[in-house]
XYZ file of C-alpha atoms in Angstrom:
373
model
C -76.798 162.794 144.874
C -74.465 159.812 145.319
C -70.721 160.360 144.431
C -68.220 157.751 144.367
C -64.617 158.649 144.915
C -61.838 156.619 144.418
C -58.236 157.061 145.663
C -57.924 159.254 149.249
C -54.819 161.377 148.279
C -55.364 165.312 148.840
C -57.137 165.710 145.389
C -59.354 162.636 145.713
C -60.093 163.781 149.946
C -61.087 167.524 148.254
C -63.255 165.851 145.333
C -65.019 163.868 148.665
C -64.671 167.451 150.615
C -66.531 169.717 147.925
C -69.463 167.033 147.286
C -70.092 166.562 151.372
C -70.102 170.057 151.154
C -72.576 170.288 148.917
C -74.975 168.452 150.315
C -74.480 165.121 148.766
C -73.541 161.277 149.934
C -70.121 160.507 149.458
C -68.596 156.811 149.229
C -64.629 156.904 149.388
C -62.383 154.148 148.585
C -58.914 153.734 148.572
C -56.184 150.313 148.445
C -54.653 151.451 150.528
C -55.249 151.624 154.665
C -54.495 155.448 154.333
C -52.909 157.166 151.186
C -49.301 156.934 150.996
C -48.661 158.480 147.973
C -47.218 162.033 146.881
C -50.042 164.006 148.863
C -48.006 162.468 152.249
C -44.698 163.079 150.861
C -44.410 166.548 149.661
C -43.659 170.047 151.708
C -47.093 171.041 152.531
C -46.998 173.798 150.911
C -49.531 176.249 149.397
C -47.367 177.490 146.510
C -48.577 180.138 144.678
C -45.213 182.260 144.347
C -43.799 180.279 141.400
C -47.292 179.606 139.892
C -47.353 180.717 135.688
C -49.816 183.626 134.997
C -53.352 182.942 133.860
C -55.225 179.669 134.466
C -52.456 178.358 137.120
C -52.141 181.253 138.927
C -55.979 181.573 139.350
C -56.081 178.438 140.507
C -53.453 178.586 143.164
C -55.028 182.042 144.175
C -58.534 180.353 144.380
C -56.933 176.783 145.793
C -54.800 179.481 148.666
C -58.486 181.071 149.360
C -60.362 177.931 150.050
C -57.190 175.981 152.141
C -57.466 179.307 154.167
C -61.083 178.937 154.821
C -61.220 175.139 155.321
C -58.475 175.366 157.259
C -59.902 177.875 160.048
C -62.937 174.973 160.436
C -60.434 171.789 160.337
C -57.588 172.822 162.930
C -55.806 169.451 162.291
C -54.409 170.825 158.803
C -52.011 172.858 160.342
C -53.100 175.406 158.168
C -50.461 178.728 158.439
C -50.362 181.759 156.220
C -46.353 182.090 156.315
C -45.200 183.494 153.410
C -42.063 182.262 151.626
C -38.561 184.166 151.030
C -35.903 183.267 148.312
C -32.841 184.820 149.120
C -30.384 186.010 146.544
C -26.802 186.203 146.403
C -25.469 188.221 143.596
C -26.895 190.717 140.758
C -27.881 188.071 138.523
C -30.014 186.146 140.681
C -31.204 189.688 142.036
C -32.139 191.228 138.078
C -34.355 187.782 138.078
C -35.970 188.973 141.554
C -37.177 191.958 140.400
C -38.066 191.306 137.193
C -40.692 188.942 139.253
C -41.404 192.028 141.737
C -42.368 193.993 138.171
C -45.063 191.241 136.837
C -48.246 192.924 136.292
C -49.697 190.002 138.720
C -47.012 190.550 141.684
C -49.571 192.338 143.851
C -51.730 189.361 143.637
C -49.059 186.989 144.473
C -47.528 189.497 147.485
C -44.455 189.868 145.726
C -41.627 192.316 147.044
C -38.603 192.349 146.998
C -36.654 193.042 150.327
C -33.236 194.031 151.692
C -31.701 191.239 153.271
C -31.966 193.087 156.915
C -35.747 193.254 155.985
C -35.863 189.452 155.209
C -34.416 188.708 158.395
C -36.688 190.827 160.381
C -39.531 188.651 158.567
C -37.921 185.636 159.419
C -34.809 185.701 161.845
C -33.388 182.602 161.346
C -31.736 183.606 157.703
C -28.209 184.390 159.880
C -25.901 183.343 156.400
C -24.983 185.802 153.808
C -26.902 186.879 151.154
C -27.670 190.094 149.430
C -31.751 190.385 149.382
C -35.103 187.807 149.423
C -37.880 188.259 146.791
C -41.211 187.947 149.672
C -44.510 186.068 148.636
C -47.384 187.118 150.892
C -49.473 184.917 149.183
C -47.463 181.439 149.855
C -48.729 178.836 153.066
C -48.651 175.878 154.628
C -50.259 172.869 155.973
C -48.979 169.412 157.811
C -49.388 166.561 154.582
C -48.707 163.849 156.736
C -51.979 164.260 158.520
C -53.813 166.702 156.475
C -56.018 163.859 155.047
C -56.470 162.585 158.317
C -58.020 166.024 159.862
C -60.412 166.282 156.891
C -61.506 163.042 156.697
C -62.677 163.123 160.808
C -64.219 166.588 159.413
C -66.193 164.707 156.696
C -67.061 161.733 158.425
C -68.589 163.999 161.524
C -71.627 164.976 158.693
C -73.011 161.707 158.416
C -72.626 161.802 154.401
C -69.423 160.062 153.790
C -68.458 156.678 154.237
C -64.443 155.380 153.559
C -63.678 152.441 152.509
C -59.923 151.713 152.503
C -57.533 148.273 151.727
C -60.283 147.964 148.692
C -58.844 148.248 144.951
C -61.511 149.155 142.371
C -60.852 146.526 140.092
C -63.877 147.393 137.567
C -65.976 150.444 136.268
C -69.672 148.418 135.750
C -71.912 150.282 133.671
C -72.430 154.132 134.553
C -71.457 155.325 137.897
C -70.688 152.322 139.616
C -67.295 150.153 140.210
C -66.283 146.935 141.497
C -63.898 146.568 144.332
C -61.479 143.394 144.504
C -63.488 142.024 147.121
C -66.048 141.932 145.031
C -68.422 144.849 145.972
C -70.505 147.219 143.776
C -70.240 150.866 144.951
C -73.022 152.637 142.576
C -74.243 155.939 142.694
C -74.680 159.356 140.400
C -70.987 159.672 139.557
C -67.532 158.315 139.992
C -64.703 160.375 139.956
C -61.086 158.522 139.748
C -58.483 160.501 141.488
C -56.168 157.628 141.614
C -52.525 160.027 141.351
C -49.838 157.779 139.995
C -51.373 154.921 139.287
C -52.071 155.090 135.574
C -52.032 151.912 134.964
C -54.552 149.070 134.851
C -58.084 150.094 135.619
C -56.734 154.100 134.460
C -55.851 152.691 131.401
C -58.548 150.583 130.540
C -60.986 152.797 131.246
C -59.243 156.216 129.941
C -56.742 154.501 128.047
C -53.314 156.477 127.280
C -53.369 159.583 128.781
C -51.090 162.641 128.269
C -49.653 162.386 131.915
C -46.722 160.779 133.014
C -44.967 159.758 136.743
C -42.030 162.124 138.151
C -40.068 160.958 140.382
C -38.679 163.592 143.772
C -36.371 162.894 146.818
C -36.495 164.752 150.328
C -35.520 164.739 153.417
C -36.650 166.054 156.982
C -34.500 167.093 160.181
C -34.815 167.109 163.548
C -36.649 170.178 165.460
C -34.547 173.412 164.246
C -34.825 174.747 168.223
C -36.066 178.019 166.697
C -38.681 179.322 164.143
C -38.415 179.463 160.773
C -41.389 181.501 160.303
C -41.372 181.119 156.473
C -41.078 178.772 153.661
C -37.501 179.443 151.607
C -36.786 178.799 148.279
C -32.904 179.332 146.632
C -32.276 180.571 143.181
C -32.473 177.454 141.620
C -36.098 177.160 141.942
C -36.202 180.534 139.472
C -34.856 178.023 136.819
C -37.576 175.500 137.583
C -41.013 177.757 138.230
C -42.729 179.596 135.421
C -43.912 182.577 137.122
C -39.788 183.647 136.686
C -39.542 183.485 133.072
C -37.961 186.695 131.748
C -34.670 188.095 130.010
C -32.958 188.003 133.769
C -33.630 184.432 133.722
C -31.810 184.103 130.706
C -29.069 185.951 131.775
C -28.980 183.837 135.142
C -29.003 180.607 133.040
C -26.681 181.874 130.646
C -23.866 184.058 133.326
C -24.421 181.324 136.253
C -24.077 177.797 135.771
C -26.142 175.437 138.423
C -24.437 173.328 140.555
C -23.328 170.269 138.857
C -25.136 168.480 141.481
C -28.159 170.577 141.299
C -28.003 170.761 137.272
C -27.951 166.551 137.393
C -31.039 165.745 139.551
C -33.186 168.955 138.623
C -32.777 170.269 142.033
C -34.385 173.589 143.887
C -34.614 174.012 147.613
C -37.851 174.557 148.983
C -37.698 173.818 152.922
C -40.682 174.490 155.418
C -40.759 173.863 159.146
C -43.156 171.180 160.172
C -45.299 171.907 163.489
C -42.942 169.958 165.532
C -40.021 172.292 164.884
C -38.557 169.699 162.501
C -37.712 171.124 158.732
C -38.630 169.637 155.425
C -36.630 169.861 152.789
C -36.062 168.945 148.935
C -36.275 168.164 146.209
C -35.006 166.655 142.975
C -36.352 165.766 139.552
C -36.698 162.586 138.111
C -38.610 161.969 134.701
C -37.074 158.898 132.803
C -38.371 155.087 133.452
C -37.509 153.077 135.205
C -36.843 155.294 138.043
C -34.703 154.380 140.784
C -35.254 151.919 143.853
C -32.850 153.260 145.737
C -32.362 157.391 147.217
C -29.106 158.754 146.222
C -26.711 160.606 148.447
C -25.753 163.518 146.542
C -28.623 165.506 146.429
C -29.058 165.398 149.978
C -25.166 166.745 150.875
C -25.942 169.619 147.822
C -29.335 170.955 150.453
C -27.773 170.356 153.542
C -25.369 173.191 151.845
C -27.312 175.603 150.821
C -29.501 175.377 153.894
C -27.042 175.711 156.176
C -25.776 178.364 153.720
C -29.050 180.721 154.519
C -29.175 179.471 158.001
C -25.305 180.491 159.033
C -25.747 177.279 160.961
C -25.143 173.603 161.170
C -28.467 171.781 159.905
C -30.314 169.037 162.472
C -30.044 165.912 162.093
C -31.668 164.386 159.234
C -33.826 162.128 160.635
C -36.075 161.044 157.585
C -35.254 160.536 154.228
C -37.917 159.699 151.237
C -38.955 159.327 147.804
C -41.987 159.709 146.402
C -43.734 159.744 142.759
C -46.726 162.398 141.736
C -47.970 162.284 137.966
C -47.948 165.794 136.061
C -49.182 166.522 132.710
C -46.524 166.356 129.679
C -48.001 169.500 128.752
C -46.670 171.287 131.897
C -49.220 174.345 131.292
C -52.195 172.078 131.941
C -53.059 172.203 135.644
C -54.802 169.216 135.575
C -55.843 166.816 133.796
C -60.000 166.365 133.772
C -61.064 163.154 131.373
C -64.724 161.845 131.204
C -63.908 158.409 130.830
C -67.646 156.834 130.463
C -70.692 158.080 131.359
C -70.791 158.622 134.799
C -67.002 158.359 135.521
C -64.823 160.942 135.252
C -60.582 161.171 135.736
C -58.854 163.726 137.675
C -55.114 163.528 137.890
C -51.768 165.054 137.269
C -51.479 168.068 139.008
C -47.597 167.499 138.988
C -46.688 169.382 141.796
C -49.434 171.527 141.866
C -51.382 169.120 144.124
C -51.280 170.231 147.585
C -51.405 173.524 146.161
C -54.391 173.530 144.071
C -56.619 170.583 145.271
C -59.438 172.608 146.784
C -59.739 174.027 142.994
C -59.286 171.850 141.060
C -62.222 169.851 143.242
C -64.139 172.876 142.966
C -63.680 173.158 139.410
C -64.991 169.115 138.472
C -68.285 169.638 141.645
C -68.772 173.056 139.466
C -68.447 171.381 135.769
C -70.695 168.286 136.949
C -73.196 170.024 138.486
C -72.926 168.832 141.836
């Protein structure tokens, strides 16, 4: 078998990863010299912690299995089963805590929920006050900015997979083949369109209006830390924003304790993992209304330097980087993805939201399983 793939972002690379895999030939194209989109600008993070029950979950669980595995054969991810902490302050944020400590599903997540001396023996560089840190086991890591690059040497060392980038598909001609704008027929025994973002043009002529629309996130990364921070960290806020934290503590939290004005205005949560050179990424905000901004705002980034140097009980690095980016996510936020046969022969993969990094290797799985690769 022949599979076309177009658009080389982490869910388009797995799609390519999963058919290679499988035995078959694999044609990759992208517009791009190398993707530049969300997959490149996002914490590199395999998130299960946050992750609803059910379908999501599953996902993430099977997506944290297969990064694991793919990562031990691909060194270049960066791949690193860290963990993540989310400190609390106060009762209300703690109630929340362990109501998540109490889900029927915490063992499969590695919730618990620890003292804050325990949380610093896990990871020492929490010095700044606060009360305890709800631990996921589960919860990783890889390096985005080159994780595409590491599997695509991987792939390419097979013999089966050929890239193609700086060529836009322009056309979908007939079943399973598309035109590039130089003019070029790609053909073989499927296409599958994992173009992220772009949902315009040939995504909408082909799939036409889809239930998925473009969000919007700023973040920032620092200098090397000059120590480890051997775990992802969340705050409280991202309780408000991740479903897996639903309960009548929420409530309480959202009702008791107002967000930061700041945080409350661009839809804000800290997440913040170190990057292999020591350096720490951090974010993000929300954005979900067109037109979006050109331009980063100021704000957001003075409200995380806070709180991190809040849990740190230290100055942060210098910022030395400072980004937006734009992923597309379902409007129906339960949805992990969304999977469209477009024609026969061509089939659309996108909107993971910010599930992508996270549950890639899945949801590739998922579409190689469904079409019978």
């Amino acid at each position: 078998m022949k599979v076309i793939v177009v658009g080389a972002g982490v869910v388009g690379t797995m799609h390519a990863w999963h058919a290679v895999e499988r035995g078959h030939e694999v044609v990759h194209i992208e517009r791009e010299a190398e993707a530049r989109g969300a997959s490149l600008r996002n914490f590199g993070q395999i998130w299960v912690s946050g992750r609803a029950g059910g379908e999501e979950l599953d996902t993430a669980l099977r997506a944290r299995e297969l990064w694991e595995g793919i990562g031990a054969r691909v060194p270049g991810l960066g791949f690193r089963a860290i963990g993540s902490l989310t400190p609390v302050r106060n009762d209300l944020e703690r109630a929340v805590a362990e109501a998540a400590a109490a889900r029927p599903d915490a063992a499969a997540r590695g919730y618990e929920l620890l003292t804050a001396d325990e949380a610093r023996a896990v990871n020492p560089a929490l010095r700044g006050e606060f009360e305890a840190a709800l631990w996921c086991e589960r919860d990783a890591a890889v390096e985005p900015r080159t994780a595409q690059l590491a599997l695509r040497e991987a792939l390419l060392a097979t013999g089966r997979y050929t890239f193609l980038p700086d060529r836009e598909v322009r056309d979908v001609v007939g079943e399973h083949a598309v035109r590039d704008d130089r003019g070029e027929v790609h053909g073989g025994d499927a296409v599958v369109l994992c173009t992220g973002a772009w949902l315009s043009g040939l995504v909408r002529e082909v799939a036409g209006e889809i239930p998925v629309r473009r969000v919007r996130l700023q973040m920032m990364q620092t200098d090397p830390l000059g120590e480890p921070l051997t775990t992802s960290v969340a705050d409280a806020d991202s309780f408000r924003y991740y479903p897996a934290y639903a309960s009548g503590a929420l409530d309480a939290l959202n009702a008791g304790q107002a967000q930061d004005p700041t945080a409350a205005a661009h839809r804000m949560q800290l997440l913040m993992v170190q990057r292999l050179d020591g350096g720490l990424t951090i974010g993000d905000t929300h954005e979900y209304e067109h037109p979006f901004a050109f331009d980063t705002l100021e704000d957001p980034y003075e409200h995380l330097t806070r709180v991190v140097e809040s849990f740190l009980g230290r100055p942060l690095p210098k910022v030395r980087r400072r980004w937006a980016g734009v992923y597309a996510q379902c409007v129906d936020t339960t949805r992990v993805v969304h999977r469209q046969k477009a024609r026969d022969g061509v089939w659309l993969v996108t909107g993971p939201g910010g599930r992508g990094m996270t549950c890639s290797p899945a949801v590739a799985e998922t579409t190689a399983n469904e079409l019978g690769w």
